[in-house]
Short mmCIF file of N, CA and C in Angstrom, two decimals:
data_model
loop_
_atom_site.label_atom_id
_atom_site.label_comp_id
_atom_site.label_asym_id
_atom_site.label_seq_id
_atom_site.Cartn_x
_atom_site.Cartn_y
_atom_site.Cartn_z
N MET A 7 -108.48 -17.27 -69.82
CA MET A 7 -109.92 -17.22 -70.08
C MET A 7 -110.12 -16.79 -71.53
N THR A 8 -110.96 -17.48 -72.22
CA THR A 8 -111.31 -17.13 -73.59
C THR A 8 -112.61 -16.29 -73.55
N LEU A 9 -112.56 -15.15 -74.20
CA LEU A 9 -113.73 -14.29 -74.24
C LEU A 9 -114.60 -14.59 -75.46
N ASP A 10 -115.86 -14.80 -75.22
CA ASP A 10 -116.79 -15.02 -76.34
C ASP A 10 -117.33 -13.64 -76.78
N SER A 11 -118.17 -13.68 -77.83
CA SER A 11 -118.69 -12.40 -78.41
C SER A 11 -119.54 -11.65 -77.39
N ILE A 12 -120.25 -12.35 -76.51
CA ILE A 12 -121.04 -11.67 -75.51
C ILE A 12 -120.15 -10.95 -74.46
N ASP A 13 -119.08 -11.66 -74.03
CA ASP A 13 -118.14 -11.06 -73.11
C ASP A 13 -117.56 -9.78 -73.69
N LYS A 14 -117.19 -9.86 -74.97
CA LYS A 14 -116.60 -8.70 -75.64
C LYS A 14 -117.58 -7.54 -75.73
N LYS A 15 -118.82 -7.84 -76.04
CA LYS A 15 -119.85 -6.77 -76.14
C LYS A 15 -120.08 -6.23 -74.76
N LEU A 16 -120.14 -7.07 -73.74
CA LEU A 16 -120.35 -6.63 -72.37
C LEU A 16 -119.18 -5.72 -71.94
N LEU A 17 -117.99 -6.06 -72.25
CA LEU A 17 -116.84 -5.22 -71.91
C LEU A 17 -116.94 -3.88 -72.57
N PHE A 18 -117.34 -3.89 -73.85
CA PHE A 18 -117.54 -2.61 -74.58
C PHE A 18 -118.57 -1.74 -73.87
N LEU A 19 -119.72 -2.35 -73.51
CA LEU A 19 -120.77 -1.61 -72.84
C LEU A 19 -120.31 -1.04 -71.46
N LEU A 20 -119.62 -1.89 -70.71
CA LEU A 20 -119.11 -1.47 -69.42
C LEU A 20 -118.11 -0.31 -69.53
N GLN A 21 -117.23 -0.43 -70.55
CA GLN A 21 -116.22 0.66 -70.76
C GLN A 21 -116.89 1.95 -71.21
N SER A 22 -118.01 1.85 -71.92
CA SER A 22 -118.70 3.01 -72.41
C SER A 22 -119.48 3.69 -71.32
N ASP A 23 -120.09 2.94 -70.40
CA ASP A 23 -120.84 3.50 -69.29
C ASP A 23 -121.10 2.44 -68.24
N CYS A 24 -120.20 2.33 -67.28
CA CYS A 24 -120.35 1.27 -66.28
C CYS A 24 -121.39 1.61 -65.22
N LYS A 25 -122.03 2.76 -65.30
CA LYS A 25 -123.06 3.10 -64.32
C LYS A 25 -124.43 2.57 -64.72
N LYS A 26 -124.55 2.03 -65.93
CA LYS A 26 -125.80 1.41 -66.32
C LYS A 26 -126.06 0.19 -65.43
N THR A 27 -127.29 -0.13 -65.27
CA THR A 27 -127.65 -1.26 -64.40
C THR A 27 -127.44 -2.58 -65.11
N THR A 28 -127.39 -3.63 -64.34
CA THR A 28 -127.26 -4.97 -64.93
C THR A 28 -128.49 -5.25 -65.79
N LYS A 29 -129.63 -4.74 -65.39
CA LYS A 29 -130.86 -4.91 -66.18
C LYS A 29 -130.72 -4.25 -67.56
N GLU A 30 -130.18 -3.04 -67.59
CA GLU A 30 -129.98 -2.35 -68.86
C GLU A 30 -129.03 -3.12 -69.79
N PHE A 31 -127.97 -3.67 -69.19
CA PHE A 31 -127.06 -4.49 -69.97
C PHE A 31 -127.72 -5.78 -70.46
N SER A 32 -128.56 -6.35 -69.63
CA SER A 32 -129.23 -7.58 -69.99
C SER A 32 -130.13 -7.41 -71.22
N VAL A 33 -130.78 -6.25 -71.31
CA VAL A 33 -131.64 -5.93 -72.46
C VAL A 33 -130.81 -5.84 -73.72
N LYS A 34 -129.68 -5.14 -73.64
CA LYS A 34 -128.82 -4.95 -74.82
C LYS A 34 -128.17 -6.26 -75.25
N LEU A 35 -127.92 -7.16 -74.30
CA LEU A 35 -127.23 -8.42 -74.62
C LEU A 35 -128.20 -9.57 -74.84
N ASN A 36 -129.45 -9.34 -74.56
CA ASN A 36 -130.48 -10.38 -74.68
C ASN A 36 -130.17 -11.57 -73.76
N LEU A 37 -129.80 -11.22 -72.54
CA LEU A 37 -129.50 -12.22 -71.50
C LEU A 37 -130.31 -11.88 -70.24
N SER A 38 -130.36 -12.81 -69.32
CA SER A 38 -131.03 -12.56 -68.05
C SER A 38 -130.10 -11.66 -67.22
N VAL A 39 -130.70 -11.00 -66.24
CA VAL A 39 -129.94 -10.12 -65.34
C VAL A 39 -128.90 -10.99 -64.58
N THR A 40 -129.30 -12.16 -64.17
CA THR A 40 -128.36 -13.05 -63.46
C THR A 40 -127.17 -13.44 -64.32
N ALA A 41 -127.45 -13.75 -65.61
CA ALA A 41 -126.37 -14.15 -66.51
C ALA A 41 -125.37 -13.02 -66.69
N VAL A 42 -125.86 -11.77 -66.85
CA VAL A 42 -124.98 -10.59 -66.97
C VAL A 42 -124.18 -10.41 -65.72
N TYR A 43 -124.84 -10.49 -64.56
CA TYR A 43 -124.15 -10.34 -63.27
C TYR A 43 -123.04 -11.37 -63.14
N GLU A 44 -123.33 -12.61 -63.47
CA GLU A 44 -122.29 -13.68 -63.37
C GLU A 44 -121.15 -13.46 -64.32
N ARG A 45 -121.43 -12.99 -65.53
CA ARG A 45 -120.36 -12.69 -66.49
C ARG A 45 -119.46 -11.56 -65.97
N ILE A 46 -120.10 -10.52 -65.40
CA ILE A 46 -119.31 -9.40 -64.85
C ILE A 46 -118.41 -9.88 -63.72
N LYS A 47 -118.97 -10.70 -62.82
CA LYS A 47 -118.20 -11.24 -61.68
C LYS A 47 -117.05 -12.10 -62.18
N LYS A 48 -117.27 -12.90 -63.24
CA LYS A 48 -116.22 -13.74 -63.80
C LYS A 48 -115.12 -12.87 -64.40
N LEU A 49 -115.46 -11.81 -65.12
CA LEU A 49 -114.50 -10.90 -65.68
C LEU A 49 -113.65 -10.20 -64.61
N GLU A 50 -114.30 -9.88 -63.47
CA GLU A 50 -113.60 -9.31 -62.36
C GLU A 50 -112.66 -10.29 -61.73
N ARG A 51 -113.14 -11.51 -61.47
CA ARG A 51 -112.29 -12.56 -60.84
C ARG A 51 -111.06 -12.89 -61.69
N GLU A 52 -111.24 -12.91 -63.00
CA GLU A 52 -110.15 -13.24 -63.92
C GLU A 52 -109.19 -12.07 -64.11
N GLY A 53 -109.53 -10.90 -63.53
CA GLY A 53 -108.67 -9.73 -63.65
C GLY A 53 -108.77 -8.99 -64.98
N ILE A 54 -109.71 -9.38 -65.79
CA ILE A 54 -109.94 -8.66 -67.08
C ILE A 54 -110.51 -7.29 -66.78
N ILE A 55 -111.44 -7.21 -65.84
CA ILE A 55 -111.88 -5.92 -65.34
C ILE A 55 -111.00 -5.62 -64.13
N ASP A 56 -110.23 -4.58 -64.26
CA ASP A 56 -109.26 -4.24 -63.21
C ASP A 56 -109.88 -3.40 -62.10
N LYS A 57 -110.63 -2.33 -62.48
CA LYS A 57 -111.28 -1.43 -61.54
C LYS A 57 -112.28 -0.55 -62.26
N TYR A 58 -113.07 0.14 -61.48
CA TYR A 58 -114.03 1.09 -62.00
C TYR A 58 -113.60 2.47 -61.57
N VAL A 59 -113.65 3.44 -62.49
CA VAL A 59 -113.18 4.78 -62.17
C VAL A 59 -114.14 5.83 -62.70
N VAL A 60 -113.95 7.03 -62.27
CA VAL A 60 -114.67 8.20 -62.77
C VAL A 60 -113.68 9.02 -63.58
N LEU A 61 -114.08 9.45 -64.76
CA LEU A 61 -113.24 10.32 -65.57
C LEU A 61 -113.62 11.77 -65.31
N VAL A 62 -112.65 12.57 -64.96
CA VAL A 62 -112.87 13.94 -64.59
C VAL A 62 -112.47 14.86 -65.76
N ASP A 63 -113.28 15.89 -65.97
CA ASP A 63 -112.94 16.93 -66.98
C ASP A 63 -111.84 17.78 -66.41
N ARG A 64 -110.62 17.59 -66.91
CA ARG A 64 -109.42 18.28 -66.38
C ARG A 64 -109.62 19.81 -66.32
N SER A 65 -110.21 20.38 -67.37
CA SER A 65 -110.35 21.84 -67.41
C SER A 65 -111.23 22.39 -66.29
N LYS A 66 -112.18 21.58 -65.82
CA LYS A 66 -113.10 22.03 -64.79
C LYS A 66 -112.51 21.93 -63.38
N VAL A 67 -111.35 21.32 -63.27
CA VAL A 67 -110.71 21.21 -61.96
C VAL A 67 -109.31 21.80 -61.99
N GLU A 68 -109.11 22.73 -62.93
CA GLU A 68 -107.86 23.49 -63.09
C GLU A 68 -106.65 22.59 -63.31
N LYS A 69 -106.84 21.55 -64.15
CA LYS A 69 -105.71 20.68 -64.51
C LYS A 69 -105.73 20.49 -66.03
N GLY A 70 -106.00 21.57 -66.73
CA GLY A 70 -106.15 21.51 -68.20
C GLY A 70 -104.87 21.63 -68.99
N PHE A 71 -103.76 21.88 -68.33
CA PHE A 71 -102.46 22.02 -69.02
C PHE A 71 -101.79 20.63 -69.04
N VAL A 72 -101.68 20.03 -70.19
CA VAL A 72 -101.14 18.67 -70.33
C VAL A 72 -99.75 18.72 -70.93
N VAL A 73 -98.82 18.03 -70.29
CA VAL A 73 -97.44 18.00 -70.75
C VAL A 73 -97.00 16.56 -70.90
N PHE A 74 -96.30 16.29 -72.00
CA PHE A 74 -95.65 15.01 -72.19
C PHE A 74 -94.15 15.27 -72.02
N CYS A 75 -93.62 14.71 -70.96
CA CYS A 75 -92.21 14.95 -70.63
C CYS A 75 -91.40 13.70 -70.94
N HIS A 76 -90.45 13.84 -71.88
CA HIS A 76 -89.54 12.76 -72.22
C HIS A 76 -88.33 12.90 -71.33
N LEU A 77 -87.91 11.81 -70.77
CA LEU A 77 -86.87 11.89 -69.72
C LEU A 77 -85.81 10.84 -69.94
N LYS A 78 -84.55 11.24 -69.73
CA LYS A 78 -83.41 10.33 -69.82
C LYS A 78 -82.78 10.22 -68.42
N LEU A 79 -82.41 9.01 -68.09
CA LEU A 79 -81.64 8.81 -66.82
C LEU A 79 -80.15 8.86 -67.15
N ILE A 80 -79.35 9.13 -66.15
CA ILE A 80 -77.90 9.20 -66.38
C ILE A 80 -77.28 7.82 -66.64
N GLN A 81 -77.91 6.77 -66.10
CA GLN A 81 -77.47 5.41 -66.32
C GLN A 81 -78.67 4.51 -66.38
N HIS A 82 -78.50 3.33 -66.93
CA HIS A 82 -79.62 2.39 -67.09
C HIS A 82 -79.48 1.19 -66.20
N THR A 83 -78.89 1.36 -65.02
CA THR A 83 -78.76 0.24 -64.10
C THR A 83 -80.14 -0.04 -63.47
N LYS A 84 -80.27 -1.29 -63.03
CA LYS A 84 -81.52 -1.66 -62.37
C LYS A 84 -81.79 -0.80 -61.13
N GLU A 85 -80.73 -0.48 -60.41
CA GLU A 85 -80.87 0.39 -59.23
C GLU A 85 -81.43 1.75 -59.58
N PHE A 86 -80.90 2.38 -60.65
CA PHE A 86 -81.35 3.70 -61.04
C PHE A 86 -82.80 3.67 -61.50
N LEU A 87 -83.13 2.62 -62.33
CA LEU A 87 -84.50 2.53 -62.82
C LEU A 87 -85.48 2.31 -61.69
N THR A 88 -85.15 1.42 -60.78
CA THR A 88 -86.04 1.12 -59.65
C THR A 88 -86.24 2.35 -58.76
N LYS A 89 -85.17 3.06 -58.50
CA LYS A 89 -85.22 4.25 -57.65
C LYS A 89 -86.09 5.31 -58.30
N PHE A 90 -85.83 5.59 -59.59
CA PHE A 90 -86.63 6.58 -60.27
C PHE A 90 -88.12 6.22 -60.28
N GLU A 91 -88.42 4.96 -60.64
CA GLU A 91 -89.83 4.54 -60.70
C GLU A 91 -90.54 4.62 -59.35
N SER A 92 -89.82 4.28 -58.29
CA SER A 92 -90.43 4.33 -56.96
C SER A 92 -90.73 5.79 -56.54
N GLU A 93 -89.95 6.75 -57.04
CA GLU A 93 -90.18 8.11 -56.71
C GLU A 93 -91.22 8.79 -57.61
N VAL A 94 -91.19 8.51 -58.91
CA VAL A 94 -92.09 9.17 -59.85
C VAL A 94 -93.54 8.80 -59.58
N VAL A 95 -93.81 7.59 -59.12
CA VAL A 95 -95.21 7.19 -58.85
C VAL A 95 -95.80 8.00 -57.70
N LYS A 96 -95.01 8.63 -56.90
CA LYS A 96 -95.50 9.45 -55.80
C LYS A 96 -95.95 10.85 -56.22
N LEU A 97 -95.58 11.27 -57.44
CA LEU A 97 -95.89 12.62 -57.89
C LEU A 97 -97.32 12.69 -58.40
N LYS A 98 -98.17 13.42 -57.70
CA LYS A 98 -99.63 13.44 -58.04
C LYS A 98 -99.88 14.10 -59.38
N GLU A 99 -98.99 14.93 -59.88
CA GLU A 99 -99.16 15.59 -61.17
C GLU A 99 -98.96 14.62 -62.34
N VAL A 100 -98.25 13.53 -62.08
CA VAL A 100 -97.94 12.55 -63.10
C VAL A 100 -99.10 11.56 -63.19
N LEU A 101 -99.82 11.57 -64.34
CA LEU A 101 -100.92 10.61 -64.55
C LEU A 101 -100.42 9.29 -65.08
N GLU A 102 -99.40 9.37 -65.93
CA GLU A 102 -98.88 8.16 -66.56
C GLU A 102 -97.35 8.27 -66.63
N CYS A 103 -96.72 7.11 -66.49
CA CYS A 103 -95.25 7.03 -66.63
C CYS A 103 -94.98 5.73 -67.42
N HIS A 104 -94.35 5.85 -68.56
CA HIS A 104 -94.07 4.70 -69.43
C HIS A 104 -92.58 4.55 -69.61
N HIS A 105 -92.03 3.37 -69.33
CA HIS A 105 -90.65 3.06 -69.65
C HIS A 105 -90.62 2.69 -71.11
N VAL A 106 -89.84 3.39 -71.93
CA VAL A 106 -89.89 3.23 -73.37
C VAL A 106 -88.50 2.97 -73.97
N SER A 107 -88.50 2.49 -75.19
CA SER A 107 -87.21 2.36 -75.89
C SER A 107 -87.04 3.58 -76.80
N GLY A 108 -85.83 3.76 -77.31
CA GLY A 108 -85.57 4.88 -78.18
C GLY A 108 -84.66 5.89 -77.53
N ASP A 109 -84.80 7.15 -77.91
CA ASP A 109 -83.93 8.21 -77.45
C ASP A 109 -84.11 8.55 -75.97
N TYR A 110 -85.26 8.26 -75.43
CA TYR A 110 -85.58 8.58 -74.05
C TYR A 110 -85.86 7.31 -73.28
N ASP A 111 -85.79 7.40 -71.96
CA ASP A 111 -86.03 6.23 -71.12
C ASP A 111 -87.49 6.15 -70.66
N TYR A 112 -88.08 7.34 -70.41
CA TYR A 112 -89.45 7.37 -69.90
C TYR A 112 -90.22 8.52 -70.57
N ILE A 113 -91.52 8.30 -70.70
CA ILE A 113 -92.43 9.39 -71.12
C ILE A 113 -93.46 9.54 -70.00
N LEU A 114 -93.61 10.76 -69.52
CA LEU A 114 -94.55 11.05 -68.45
C LEU A 114 -95.67 11.88 -69.03
N LYS A 115 -96.90 11.61 -68.59
CA LYS A 115 -98.05 12.49 -68.90
C LYS A 115 -98.36 13.23 -67.61
N ILE A 116 -98.27 14.53 -67.69
CA ILE A 116 -98.37 15.40 -66.50
C ILE A 116 -99.52 16.36 -66.73
N VAL A 117 -100.32 16.58 -65.67
CA VAL A 117 -101.37 17.59 -65.75
C VAL A 117 -101.20 18.58 -64.59
N VAL A 118 -101.28 19.84 -64.95
CA VAL A 118 -101.19 20.93 -63.97
C VAL A 118 -102.12 22.05 -64.43
N LYS A 119 -102.15 23.15 -63.68
CA LYS A 119 -103.06 24.26 -64.01
C LYS A 119 -102.62 25.02 -65.25
N ASP A 120 -101.32 25.37 -65.31
CA ASP A 120 -100.84 26.20 -66.38
C ASP A 120 -99.30 26.11 -66.51
N MET A 121 -98.72 26.90 -67.40
CA MET A 121 -97.28 26.88 -67.60
C MET A 121 -96.52 27.19 -66.31
N GLU A 122 -96.97 28.15 -65.59
CA GLU A 122 -96.33 28.53 -64.33
C GLU A 122 -96.29 27.33 -63.35
N ALA A 123 -97.42 26.62 -63.28
CA ALA A 123 -97.50 25.48 -62.38
C ALA A 123 -96.58 24.37 -62.87
N TYR A 124 -96.46 24.21 -64.20
CA TYR A 124 -95.54 23.20 -64.72
C TYR A 124 -94.10 23.58 -64.39
N ARG A 125 -93.75 24.82 -64.55
CA ARG A 125 -92.40 25.23 -64.19
C ARG A 125 -92.09 24.91 -62.71
N GLU A 126 -93.05 25.23 -61.87
CA GLU A 126 -92.91 24.96 -60.42
C GLU A 126 -92.73 23.44 -60.18
N PHE A 127 -93.54 22.64 -60.84
CA PHE A 127 -93.45 21.19 -60.72
C PHE A 127 -92.07 20.73 -61.19
N LEU A 128 -91.65 21.20 -62.35
CA LEU A 128 -90.39 20.78 -62.91
C LEU A 128 -89.22 21.10 -61.99
N VAL A 129 -89.19 22.32 -61.49
CA VAL A 129 -88.07 22.81 -60.67
C VAL A 129 -88.06 22.21 -59.28
N THR A 130 -89.23 22.10 -58.67
CA THR A 130 -89.26 21.71 -57.26
C THR A 130 -89.50 20.21 -57.04
N LYS A 131 -90.00 19.53 -58.05
CA LYS A 131 -90.30 18.09 -57.84
C LYS A 131 -89.55 17.19 -58.83
N LEU A 132 -89.83 17.32 -60.10
CA LEU A 132 -89.34 16.36 -61.07
C LEU A 132 -87.81 16.34 -61.15
N THR A 133 -87.21 17.51 -61.34
CA THR A 133 -85.75 17.52 -61.51
C THR A 133 -84.98 17.30 -60.20
N THR A 134 -85.70 17.23 -59.07
CA THR A 134 -85.02 16.90 -57.83
C THR A 134 -84.85 15.42 -57.62
N LEU A 135 -85.54 14.62 -58.48
CA LEU A 135 -85.39 13.16 -58.40
C LEU A 135 -83.98 12.78 -58.82
N GLU A 136 -83.47 11.73 -58.18
CA GLU A 136 -82.10 11.31 -58.48
C GLU A 136 -82.04 10.63 -59.85
N HIS A 137 -80.85 10.72 -60.43
CA HIS A 137 -80.48 10.00 -61.64
C HIS A 137 -81.08 10.52 -62.92
N ILE A 138 -81.74 11.69 -62.91
CA ILE A 138 -82.27 12.28 -64.17
C ILE A 138 -81.14 12.97 -64.90
N GLY A 139 -80.96 12.59 -66.15
CA GLY A 139 -79.94 13.20 -67.00
C GLY A 139 -80.49 14.40 -67.74
N SER A 140 -81.65 14.23 -68.34
CA SER A 140 -82.23 15.36 -69.13
C SER A 140 -83.77 15.14 -69.26
N THR A 141 -84.44 16.25 -69.54
CA THR A 141 -85.87 16.22 -69.82
C THR A 141 -86.15 17.01 -71.08
N HIS A 142 -87.25 16.62 -71.76
CA HIS A 142 -87.71 17.34 -72.93
C HIS A 142 -89.23 17.40 -72.83
N SER A 143 -89.77 18.59 -72.74
CA SER A 143 -91.23 18.78 -72.54
C SER A 143 -91.94 19.14 -73.83
N THR A 144 -93.07 18.52 -74.03
CA THR A 144 -93.95 18.79 -75.17
C THR A 144 -95.33 19.12 -74.59
N PHE A 145 -95.90 20.25 -75.05
CA PHE A 145 -97.18 20.70 -74.49
C PHE A 145 -98.31 20.42 -75.43
N MET A 146 -99.42 19.94 -74.88
CA MET A 146 -100.59 19.62 -75.72
C MET A 146 -101.26 20.91 -76.17
N ILE A 147 -101.50 20.98 -77.47
CA ILE A 147 -102.24 22.10 -78.05
C ILE A 147 -103.73 21.82 -77.99
N SER A 148 -104.13 20.67 -78.47
CA SER A 148 -105.51 20.28 -78.38
C SER A 148 -105.59 18.74 -78.34
N GLU A 149 -106.67 18.24 -77.81
CA GLU A 149 -106.85 16.79 -77.69
C GLU A 149 -107.70 16.32 -78.84
N VAL A 150 -107.15 15.54 -79.74
CA VAL A 150 -107.87 15.05 -80.90
C VAL A 150 -108.65 13.79 -80.55
N LYS A 151 -108.05 12.90 -79.78
CA LYS A 151 -108.70 11.67 -79.33
C LYS A 151 -108.21 11.29 -77.97
N ASN A 152 -109.13 10.95 -77.10
CA ASN A 152 -108.79 10.42 -75.78
C ASN A 152 -109.89 9.47 -75.42
N THR A 153 -109.57 8.19 -75.40
CA THR A 153 -110.55 7.19 -75.03
C THR A 153 -109.92 6.21 -74.04
N THR A 154 -110.77 5.58 -73.27
CA THR A 154 -110.31 4.53 -72.39
C THR A 154 -110.88 3.18 -72.85
N VAL A 155 -111.66 3.18 -73.91
CA VAL A 155 -112.31 1.97 -74.44
C VAL A 155 -111.30 1.16 -75.24
N ILE A 156 -111.06 -0.08 -74.83
CA ILE A 156 -110.23 -1.04 -75.58
C ILE A 156 -111.19 -1.95 -76.34
N THR A 157 -111.10 -1.94 -77.64
CA THR A 157 -111.95 -2.80 -78.46
C THR A 157 -111.30 -4.17 -78.55
N ILE A 158 -112.05 -5.20 -78.24
CA ILE A 158 -111.51 -6.56 -78.19
C ILE A 158 -112.10 -7.36 -79.35
#
């Protein structure tokens, strides 16, 4: 699917605040409500819009301690990678898991209440997964930029 300038602007508006009504979007895009609705449905059908979510203020739900954990596996066989990935997705503290190149195999973004909670997570959950060779944790001091908006 080729996105025209209106699709791109609509995607920006939806990413900025998807709770606005189709009518509000139609005014900003100078389109009819029906045209906006049809464009949104087309973007959903094509899989460009994956899902709608609510962003939660981590600090208000006692998940303000953010850790980036770099992780190495003991081997890089398909079996080890698949096993690790199937287990790590089950850990509710892990928001993101990225298979990366370089010195480490994976980078995890983990949120917990505090350092004590991270230690508990590390000892009782993460390091009990099979095939982990080593971990290196980096703690967030402050968040300079965090956006979910992809500019197209």
